[in-house]
CSV table of C-alpha atoms in Angstrom, one decimal:
chain,number,residue,atom,x,y,z
B,1,MET,CA,123.0,164.8,52.9
B,2,THR,CA,122.2,165.4,56.5
B,3,LEU,CA,121.0,162.9,59.2
B,4,LEU,CA,118.0,164.1,61.1
B,5,PHE,CA,116.6,162.1,64.1
B,6,ILE,CA,112.9,162.8,64.6
B,7,THR,CA,110.9,161.7,67.6
B,8,GLY,CA,107.4,160.8,66.8
B,9,CYS,CA,104.7,162.8,68.3
B,10,GLY,CA,102.1,159.9,67.9
B,11,GLY,CA,102.9,158.4,71.2
B,12,GLY,CA,105.8,156.1,70.3
B,13,ASP,CA,108.8,155.8,72.5
B,14,GLU,CA,111.3,155.1,69.8
B,15,THR,CA,113.3,157.6,67.7
B,16,ALA,CA,113.0,157.2,64.0
B,17,ALA,CA,116.0,158.0,61.8
B,18,THR,CA,115.4,159.9,58.6
B,19,THR,CA,117.4,161.3,55.8
B,20,VAL,CA,116.9,165.0,55.0
B,21,ALA,CA,117.7,165.8,51.3
B,22,THR,CA,119.5,169.1,51.3
B,23,PRO,CA,119.9,170.5,47.8
B,24,ALA,CA,123.3,172.1,46.8
B,25,GLY,CA,123.6,175.7,48.0
B,26,THR,CA,121.0,175.5,50.8
B,27,THR,CA,121.2,174.7,54.4
B,28,THR,CA,119.0,172.7,56.7
B,29,GLY,CA,117.7,176.0,58.2
B,30,ALA,CA,115.5,176.9,55.3
B,31,ALA,CA,113.3,175.0,52.8
B,32,ALA,CA,114.8,174.5,49.4
B,33,GLY,CA,113.3,175.8,46.2
B,34,GLY,CA,110.4,177.5,48.0
B,35,ALA,CA,109.1,174.1,49.3
B,36,PRO,CA,107.6,174.7,52.7
B,37,GLY,CA,108.6,172.7,55.8
B,38,GLY,CA,106.4,170.1,57.7
B,39,ASN,CA,103.7,170.4,60.2
B,40,THR,CA,103.9,168.6,63.6
B,41,ALA,CA,101.1,166.5,64.8
B,42,GLY,CA,100.5,169.1,67.5
B,43,GLY,CA,100.3,171.8,64.8
B,44,ALA,CA,103.7,173.5,65.1
B,45,THR,CA,105.7,174.4,61.9
B,46,VAL,CA,109.0,172.5,61.5
B,47,GLU,CA,111.4,174.8,59.7
B,48,GLY,CA,113.9,173.5,57.3
B,49,SER,CA,113.7,170.3,55.5
B,50,ALA,CA,112.1,170.0,52.1
B,51,GLN,CA,111.7,166.3,52.5
B,52,ALA,CA,112.4,163.7,55.0
B,53,GLU,CA,112.6,160.1,53.9
B,54,SER,CA,113.4,156.8,55.7
B,55,LEU,CA,116.8,155.4,55.5
B,56,GLU,CA,115.8,151.9,54.8
B,57,ASP,CA,112.8,149.4,54.9
B,58,GLN,CA,111.2,149.3,58.2
B,59,PRO,CA,109.2,146.4,59.7
B,60,PHE,CA,105.7,147.1,61.0
B,61,THR,CA,103.4,145.1,62.9
B,62,LEU,CA,99.9,146.5,63.6
B,63,ASN,CA,98.6,145.9,67.2
B,64,LEU,CA,95.1,144.6,66.5
B,65,ASP,CA,94.1,144.9,70.2
B,66,GLN,CA,94.2,148.6,70.1
B,67,PRO,CA,91.5,150.8,68.3
B,68,VAL,CA,92.4,151.3,64.6
B,69,PRO,CA,90.3,152.1,61.6
B,70,PRO,CA,88.3,148.9,60.7
B,71,ASP,CA,88.9,149.3,56.9
B,72,PHE,CA,92.7,149.7,57.3
B,73,ARG,CA,92.7,146.8,59.7
B,74,ALA,CA,90.9,144.6,57.1
B,75,ALA,CA,93.3,145.7,54.3
B,76,TYR,CA,96.3,144.8,56.7
B,77,GLN,CA,94.8,141.4,57.5
B,78,ARG,CA,94.2,140.8,53.8
B,79,LYS,CA,97.9,141.6,53.1
B,80,ALA,CA,97.1,144.2,50.6
B,81,LEU,CA,99.5,146.9,49.3
B,82,ILE,CA,98.7,150.0,51.4
B,83,VAL,CA,99.5,153.7,51.4
B,84,VAL,CA,98.5,155.7,54.5
B,85,THR,CA,98.7,159.4,54.8
B,86,PHE,CA,98.3,161.7,57.8
B,87,PHE,CA,97.8,165.4,57.2
B,88,LYS,CA,96.5,168.6,59.0
B,89,GLU,CA,93.1,169.6,57.6
B,90,GLY,CA,91.6,173.1,57.3
B,91,GLU,CA,93.0,176.6,57.7
B,92,ASP,CA,95.2,177.8,60.5
B,93,PRO,CA,96.5,181.4,60.3
B,94,LEU,CA,99.3,180.5,62.7
B,95,TYR,CA,100.7,177.9,60.4
B,96,PRO,CA,99.8,178.8,56.7
B,97,GLN,CA,103.1,177.4,55.3
B,98,GLY,CA,102.8,174.1,57.0
B,99,LEU,CA,99.2,173.6,55.9
B,100,GLU,CA,100.2,174.5,52.3
B,101,VAL,CA,102.5,171.4,52.3
B,102,ASP,CA,99.7,169.2,53.6
B,103,ASP,CA,97.4,170.3,50.8
B,104,LEU,CA,100.0,169.8,48.1
B,105,VAL,CA,101.0,166.3,49.1
B,106,ASN,CA,97.4,165.2,49.7
B,107,SER,CA,96.3,166.6,46.4
B,108,ASP,CA,99.2,164.9,44.5
B,109,LEU,CA,98.5,161.6,46.1
B,110,SER,CA,94.8,161.9,45.3
B,111,ASP,CA,95.8,162.6,41.6
B,112,LEU,CA,97.9,159.5,41.5
B,113,GLN,CA,95.5,157.1,43.2
B,114,SER,CA,93.5,156.2,40.1
B,115,GLN,CA,96.7,155.1,38.4
B,116,TYR,CA,97.3,152.4,41.0
B,117,PRO,CA,94.0,150.6,41.7
B,118,GLU,CA,95.8,147.6,43.1
B,119,VAL,CA,96.9,149.7,46.2
B,120,GLU,CA,94.5,150.6,49.0
B,121,PHE,CA,94.8,154.2,50.1
B,122,PHE,CA,93.9,155.6,53.5
B,123,SER,CA,94.1,159.2,54.5
B,124,TYR,CA,93.5,160.7,58.0
B,125,ASP,CA,93.3,164.2,59.5
B,126,ILE,CA,95.9,164.2,62.3
B,127,GLY,CA,93.5,166.4,64.4
B,128,ASP,CA,90.8,163.7,64.6
B,129,PRO,CA,92.1,160.5,66.4
B,130,GLY,CA,88.6,159.9,67.9
B,131,GLU,CA,87.9,158.5,71.4
B,132,ALA,CA,87.3,154.9,71.3
B,133,GLU,CA,88.2,151.8,73.2
B,134,THR,CA,87.6,149.6,70.3
B,135,SER,CA,88.1,149.7,66.5
B,136,GLU,CA,84.3,149.5,65.9
B,137,GLU,CA,83.6,152.6,68.0
B,138,LEU,CA,85.7,154.8,65.8
B,139,GLU,CA,83.7,157.0,63.4
B,140,GLN,CA,84.5,157.2,59.7
B,141,GLY,CA,87.8,159.2,59.1
B,142,GLN,CA,89.1,158.7,62.8
B,143,TYR,CA,92.3,156.8,63.1
B,144,GLY,CA,92.5,155.8,66.9
B,145,THR,CA,96.0,154.7,67.8
B,146,LEU,CA,97.2,154.2,64.2
B,147,ALA,CA,99.3,157.3,64.3
B,148,ALA,CA,101.0,156.3,67.6
B,149,GLN,CA,101.7,152.8,66.2
B,150,MET,CA,103.4,154.4,63.1
B,151,ASP,CA,105.4,157.0,65.1
B,152,VAL,CA,104.0,159.8,63.1
B,153,GLY,CA,106.2,162.8,63.9
B,154,PHE,CA,104.9,165.7,61.7
B,155,THR,CA,102.7,166.0,58.7
B,156,PRO,CA,102.3,165.4,55.9
B,157,PHE,CA,103.2,161.9,56.6
B,158,VAL,CA,103.1,159.3,53.9
B,159,ALA,CA,104.0,155.6,54.4
B,160,MET,CA,103.9,152.9,51.6
B,161,MET,CA,103.6,149.4,53.0
B,162,ALA,CA,103.8,145.9,51.6
B,163,PRO,CA,103.2,142.5,53.4
B,164,SER,CA,106.2,140.6,54.4
B,165,GLY,CA,105.6,137.3,56.0
B,166,GLU,CA,103.5,137.7,59.1
B,167,GLN,CA,104.1,141.4,59.2
B,168,TYR,CA,104.5,144.4,57.0
B,169,THR,CA,107.4,146.3,55.6
B,170,ILE,CA,107.3,150.2,55.2
B,171,THR,CA,109.0,150.5,51.8
B,172,ASN,CA,109.0,154.3,51.6
B,173,LEU,CA,108.2,156.8,54.4
B,174,TYR,CA,108.0,160.6,53.8
B,175,GLN,CA,107.6,163.4,56.4
B,176,GLY,CA,107.2,167.0,55.0
B,177,TYR,CA,107.1,168.0,51.5
B,178,VAL,CA,107.7,165.4,48.7
B,179,GLU,CA,107.3,166.0,45.0
B,180,GLN,CA,104.6,164.2,43.0
B,181,GLY,CA,107.3,162.5,40.8
B,182,VAL,CA,108.9,160.9,43.8
B,183,LEU,CA,105.6,159.7,45.0
B,184,ASN,CA,104.8,158.3,41.6
B,185,GLN,CA,108.1,156.3,41.4
B,186,ALA,CA,107.6,155.0,44.9
B,187,LEU,CA,104.1,153.9,44.1
B,188,PHE,CA,105.4,152.3,40.9
B,189,ASP,CA,108.0,150.4,42.9
B,190,LEU,CA,105.4,149.4,45.6
B,191,THR,CA,103.3,147.9,42.9
B,192,SER,CA,106.2,145.8,41.5
B,193,ILE,CA,106.2,143.8,44.8
B,194,GLU,CA,104.6,140.4,44.3
B,195,VAL,CA,101.9,140.0,47.0
B,196,ALA,CA,99.2,137.2,47.5
B,197,SER,CA,96.5,139.7,47.7
B,198,ASN,CA,92.9,139.5,46.3
B,199,THR,CA,92.7,143.3,45.6
B,200,SER,CA,90.8,144.0,42.3
B,201,ASP,CA,92.3,146.4,39.7
B,202,ILE,CA,88.8,147.9,39.0
B,203,GLU,CA,88.6,151.5,39.9
B,204,VAL,CA,85.4,151.8,41.7
B,205,GLU,CA,84.8,153.6,45.0
B,206,LEU,CA,82.4,152.3,47.7
B,207,GLU,CA,80.7,155.6,48.7
B,208,THR,CA,77.9,154.7,50.9
B,209,VAL,CA,76.2,151.7,52.6
B,210,GLU,CA,72.8,152.4,54.1
B,211,LEU,CA,71.4,149.9,56.6
B,212,ALA,CA,67.8,148.7,56.6
B,213,GLU,CA,65.7,149.9,59.5
B,214,SER,CA,65.7,146.3,61.1
B,215,GLY,CA,67.7,143.1,60.9
B,216,GLY,CA,71.0,144.7,60.1
B,217,GLY,CA,70.4,144.2,56.5
B,218,ILE,CA,71.5,146.5,53.6
B,219,GLU,CA,69.0,149.0,52.2
B,220,TYR,CA,71.2,150.3,49.4
B,221,PHE,CA,74.8,150.9,48.6
B,222,THR,CA,76.3,153.7,46.2
B,223,VAL,CA,79.5,153.4,44.2
B,224,THR,CA,81.5,155.8,41.9
B,225,ASN,CA,83.2,154.7,38.8
B,226,ASN,CA,86.8,156.3,38.8
B,227,GLY,CA,88.0,154.4,35.9
B,228,ASP,CA,88.1,155.3,32.2
B,229,ASP,CA,85.6,152.6,31.0
B,230,ARG,CA,81.9,151.9,31.7
B,231,ILE,CA,81.5,149.0,34.1
B,232,ASN,CA,78.6,146.6,34.7
B,233,LEU,CA,78.0,145.8,38.4
B,234,GLU,CA,76.1,142.6,37.6
B,235,GLY,CA,77.8,139.8,39.6
B,236,PHE,CA,79.4,142.3,42.0
B,237,SER,CA,78.7,141.6,45.6
B,238,LEU,CA,78.8,143.4,49.0
B,239,ARG,CA,80.2,141.1,51.7
B,240,VAL,CA,80.7,141.3,55.4
B,241,VAL,CA,84.5,141.3,56.4
B,242,ASP,CA,85.3,139.0,59.3
B,243,PRO,CA,86.3,141.4,62.0
B,244,GLU,CA,88.7,138.9,63.7
B,245,THR,CA,90.7,137.7,60.6
B,246,GLY,CA,89.8,140.3,57.9
B,247,ASP,CA,88.9,137.6,55.6
B,248,VAL,CA,86.2,138.2,53.0
B,249,THR,CA,85.2,136.0,50.0
B,250,SER,CA,82.2,135.4,47.8
B,251,ASP,CA,81.0,132.9,50.4
B,252,SER,CA,80.9,135.5,53.1
B,253,PRO,CA,77.4,136.8,54.1
B,254,GLY,CA,76.3,139.6,51.9
B,255,VAL,CA,74.3,140.7,48.8
B,256,GLU,CA,74.9,140.2,45.1
B,257,VAL,CA,73.8,142.6,42.3
B,258,ASN,CA,71.4,140.4,40.1
B,259,GLU,CA,70.9,142.6,37.1
B,260,ARG,CA,72.7,144.6,34.6
B,261,THR,CA,73.6,147.9,36.1
B,262,ARG,CA,76.0,150.0,34.1
B,263,VAL,CA,78.0,153.0,35.5
B,264,ARG,CA,79.8,155.4,33.2
B,265,PRO,CA,83.2,156.9,34.0
B,266,GLY,CA,83.1,159.6,36.6
B,267,ARG,CA,79.4,158.8,37.5
B,268,SER,CA,77.8,157.4,40.6
B,269,ALA,CA,75.0,154.8,41.0
B,270,SER,CA,73.1,153.2,43.7
B,271,VAL,CA,71.9,149.5,44.0
B,272,GLY,CA,69.1,148.7,46.4
B,273,ARG,CA,67.1,145.7,47.8
B,274,VAL,CA,64.0,146.7,45.8
B,275,PRO,CA,63.5,148.9,42.7
B,276,ASP,CA,61.6,151.7,44.6
B,277,VAL,CA,64.5,152.5,47.0
B,278,VAL,CA,65.7,156.1,46.9
B,279,ASP,CA,69.3,157.1,47.8
B,280,ALA,CA,70.4,160.0,50.0
B,281,ASP,CA,70.5,162.3,47.0
B,282,GLY,CA,66.9,161.6,46.2
B,283,ARG,CA,67.7,159.4,43.2
B,284,PRO,CA,66.0,156.0,42.5
B,285,VAL,CA,68.5,153.0,42.6
B,286,ARG,CA,69.9,151.9,39.3
B,287,GLY,CA,69.7,148.2,39.9
B,288,THR,CA,68.9,145.7,42.7
B,289,PHE,CA,70.6,143.0,44.6
B,290,GLU,CA,69.5,139.8,46.2
B,291,GLY,CA,70.1,138.4,49.8
B,292,GLY,CA,71.2,140.1,52.8
B,293,GLU,CA,67.9,140.6,54.7
B,294,ASP,CA,69.3,139.6,58.0
B,295,LEU,CA,73.0,140.3,58.1
B,296,GLN,CA,73.1,141.7,61.7
B,297,LEU,CA,75.3,144.5,60.6
B,298,GLN,CA,76.0,147.3,63.1
B,299,PRO,CA,77.7,150.7,62.8
B,300,GLY,CA,81.4,150.1,62.9
B,301,ASP,CA,81.3,146.8,60.9
B,302,THR,CA,83.3,146.6,57.7
B,303,VAL,CA,81.9,145.4,54.4
B,304,ALA,CA,83.8,144.9,51.2
B,305,LEU,CA,82.7,145.4,47.5
B,306,LEU,CA,83.9,142.4,45.5
B,307,ASP,CA,84.0,142.2,41.6
B,308,SER,CA,82.4,139.4,39.8
B,309,GLY,CA,85.5,137.2,40.3
B,310,GLY,CA,85.6,137.6,43.9
B,311,ALA,CA,88.5,140.2,44.3
B,312,VAL,CA,88.1,143.2,46.7
B,313,VAL,CA,87.3,146.3,44.9
B,314,ASP,CA,86.9,148.6,48.0
B,315,THR,CA,85.9,148.5,51.6
B,316,ALA,CA,83.8,150.8,53.9
B,317,THR,CA,82.7,151.0,57.4
B,318,VAL,CA,78.9,151.2,57.9
């Protein structure tokens, strides 16, 4: 077992201590078992370690005064269980080995996500921080200062987080290649932590929220059923998340699905303000909702899909 001290490239001044697992018969100068090395935030390949893992739980407090993704901020404020991943996207002929690692880990986490609906997953391309002075100015997929706040050194970077008092604890942190079985066990351990979160266990993803032409109301929204069972959206609601506190309840401003709207596993459906609304794919909406004519929503605001019991199913930035 070798101790490796890695200085984060995300803008932090601290040096993070990590443990590099070195299998018997190998050295830290080459990746073990054919597993490629990591990829720095700037794009350079880090030779050697097959896996870097944090030595112990690390406290983390999000600086809400700096620009961070609004949906991540909302999950943090709600004290949800969180997994955040930074990876390098696309093809780069200079670093084919490093990008292979990012693709493998990102794909493995995507495969595991449906098994842990109580966890909120966030994934960001390290090459797209965005240029914004506030969280609301960030575009979808941009991460602002989040990588700097988390001391991201090289990718793939995976952090699993649980609320602890007024802050969070990073329970597992991986940089570089990590096997799917290790990620699965870490996710299982994460979900064993009891938290006072109102996250739903229904596997539905909020894909699109289209605003009306005036008044900041909602024209329609689209969801995808990632679960194994057919769901009925009647009684579900789309609510505005308080940007200051991250709070969202069934009493928050929003809309509520007012008729039976069934969605089969693996299928998508849209719900609109009136029956003749057509979504971005040219399909008529499957059902309708009531309310929400004058929500004053603006690009950058966060909304949450709540199940019929008021628990948060998913969030999205409009």
